[in-house]
C-alpha angles and dihedrals in degrees: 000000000000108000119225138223110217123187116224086232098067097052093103093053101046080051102056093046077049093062086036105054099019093245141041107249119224088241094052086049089051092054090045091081081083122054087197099051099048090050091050090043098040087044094048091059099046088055096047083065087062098056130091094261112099107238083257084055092051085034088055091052094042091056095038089053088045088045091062105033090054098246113172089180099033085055094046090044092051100030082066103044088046085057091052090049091063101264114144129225093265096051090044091045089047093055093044091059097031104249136147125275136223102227109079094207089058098039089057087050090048092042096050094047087045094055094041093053089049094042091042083230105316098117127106112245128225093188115098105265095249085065096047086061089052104052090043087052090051093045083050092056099030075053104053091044089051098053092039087047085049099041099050101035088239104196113233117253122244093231090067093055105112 
């Protein structure tokens, strides 16, 4: 098990996501070493629910991100939360392996993340631009959770074993 530093001053935030989620994830606690960064992060992903992606749209981005940067717990993390969204096993296996999906709403969302990824932001959109936003502000913070995962071997939760 990977040991954590966590800063004093991020001992508000890890408990409310406490309260919030049930656990403290080993990401979140190796975040936790900057005050600075949890609350971004934590505040990041408080904002993308309120967006106008359904939670399997932002769950579709997250594993498509983690799909490309090589994220074992990004993939485990968002594979989860896709399933408690409502996403099935095929559609879960498909993104994991970055495969089209049958569901044309979702394969543009998928598409259009893939492309930005690969173009580092230099595509057209034929999203509307409110959901462009959206999706780049979900790669920023997908993005932020895969390198700090990486970086500090943060182990995978059980709870994110499928």
């Amino acid at each position: 098990m990977t040991t954590f530093t966590i800063h004093p001053g991020s001992g508000e935030t890890l408990q409310a996501l406490e309260r919030n989620i049930g656990f403290i994830p080993n990401l979140a606690a190796a975040i936790a070493a900057s005050p600075a960064a949890l609350s971004g992060f934590v505040g990041l992903q408080t904002a993308l629910r309120s967006t106008t992606l359904t939670g399997l749209e932002r769950e579709v981005v997250g594993i498509t991100v983690s799909r490309h940067n090589d994220c074992a717990y990004s993939l485990a993390a968002h594979s989860t939360f896709a399933r408690k969204q409502g996403g099935d096993e095929p559609l879960i296996a498909a993104l994991v392996a970055g495969e089209p999906m049958a569901d044309s709403g979702l394969e543009a969302l998928r598409a259009f993340t893939q492309s930005l990824l690969e173009q580092r932001g230099h595509v057209a959109s034929e999203l509307s631009p409110e959901v462009t936003l959206e999706v780049i502000a979900q790669v920023a913070y997908t993005t932020l959770a895969n390198y700090a995962a990486d970086v500090s071997g943060a182990a995978i939760d059980d709870a994110f074993r499928a």
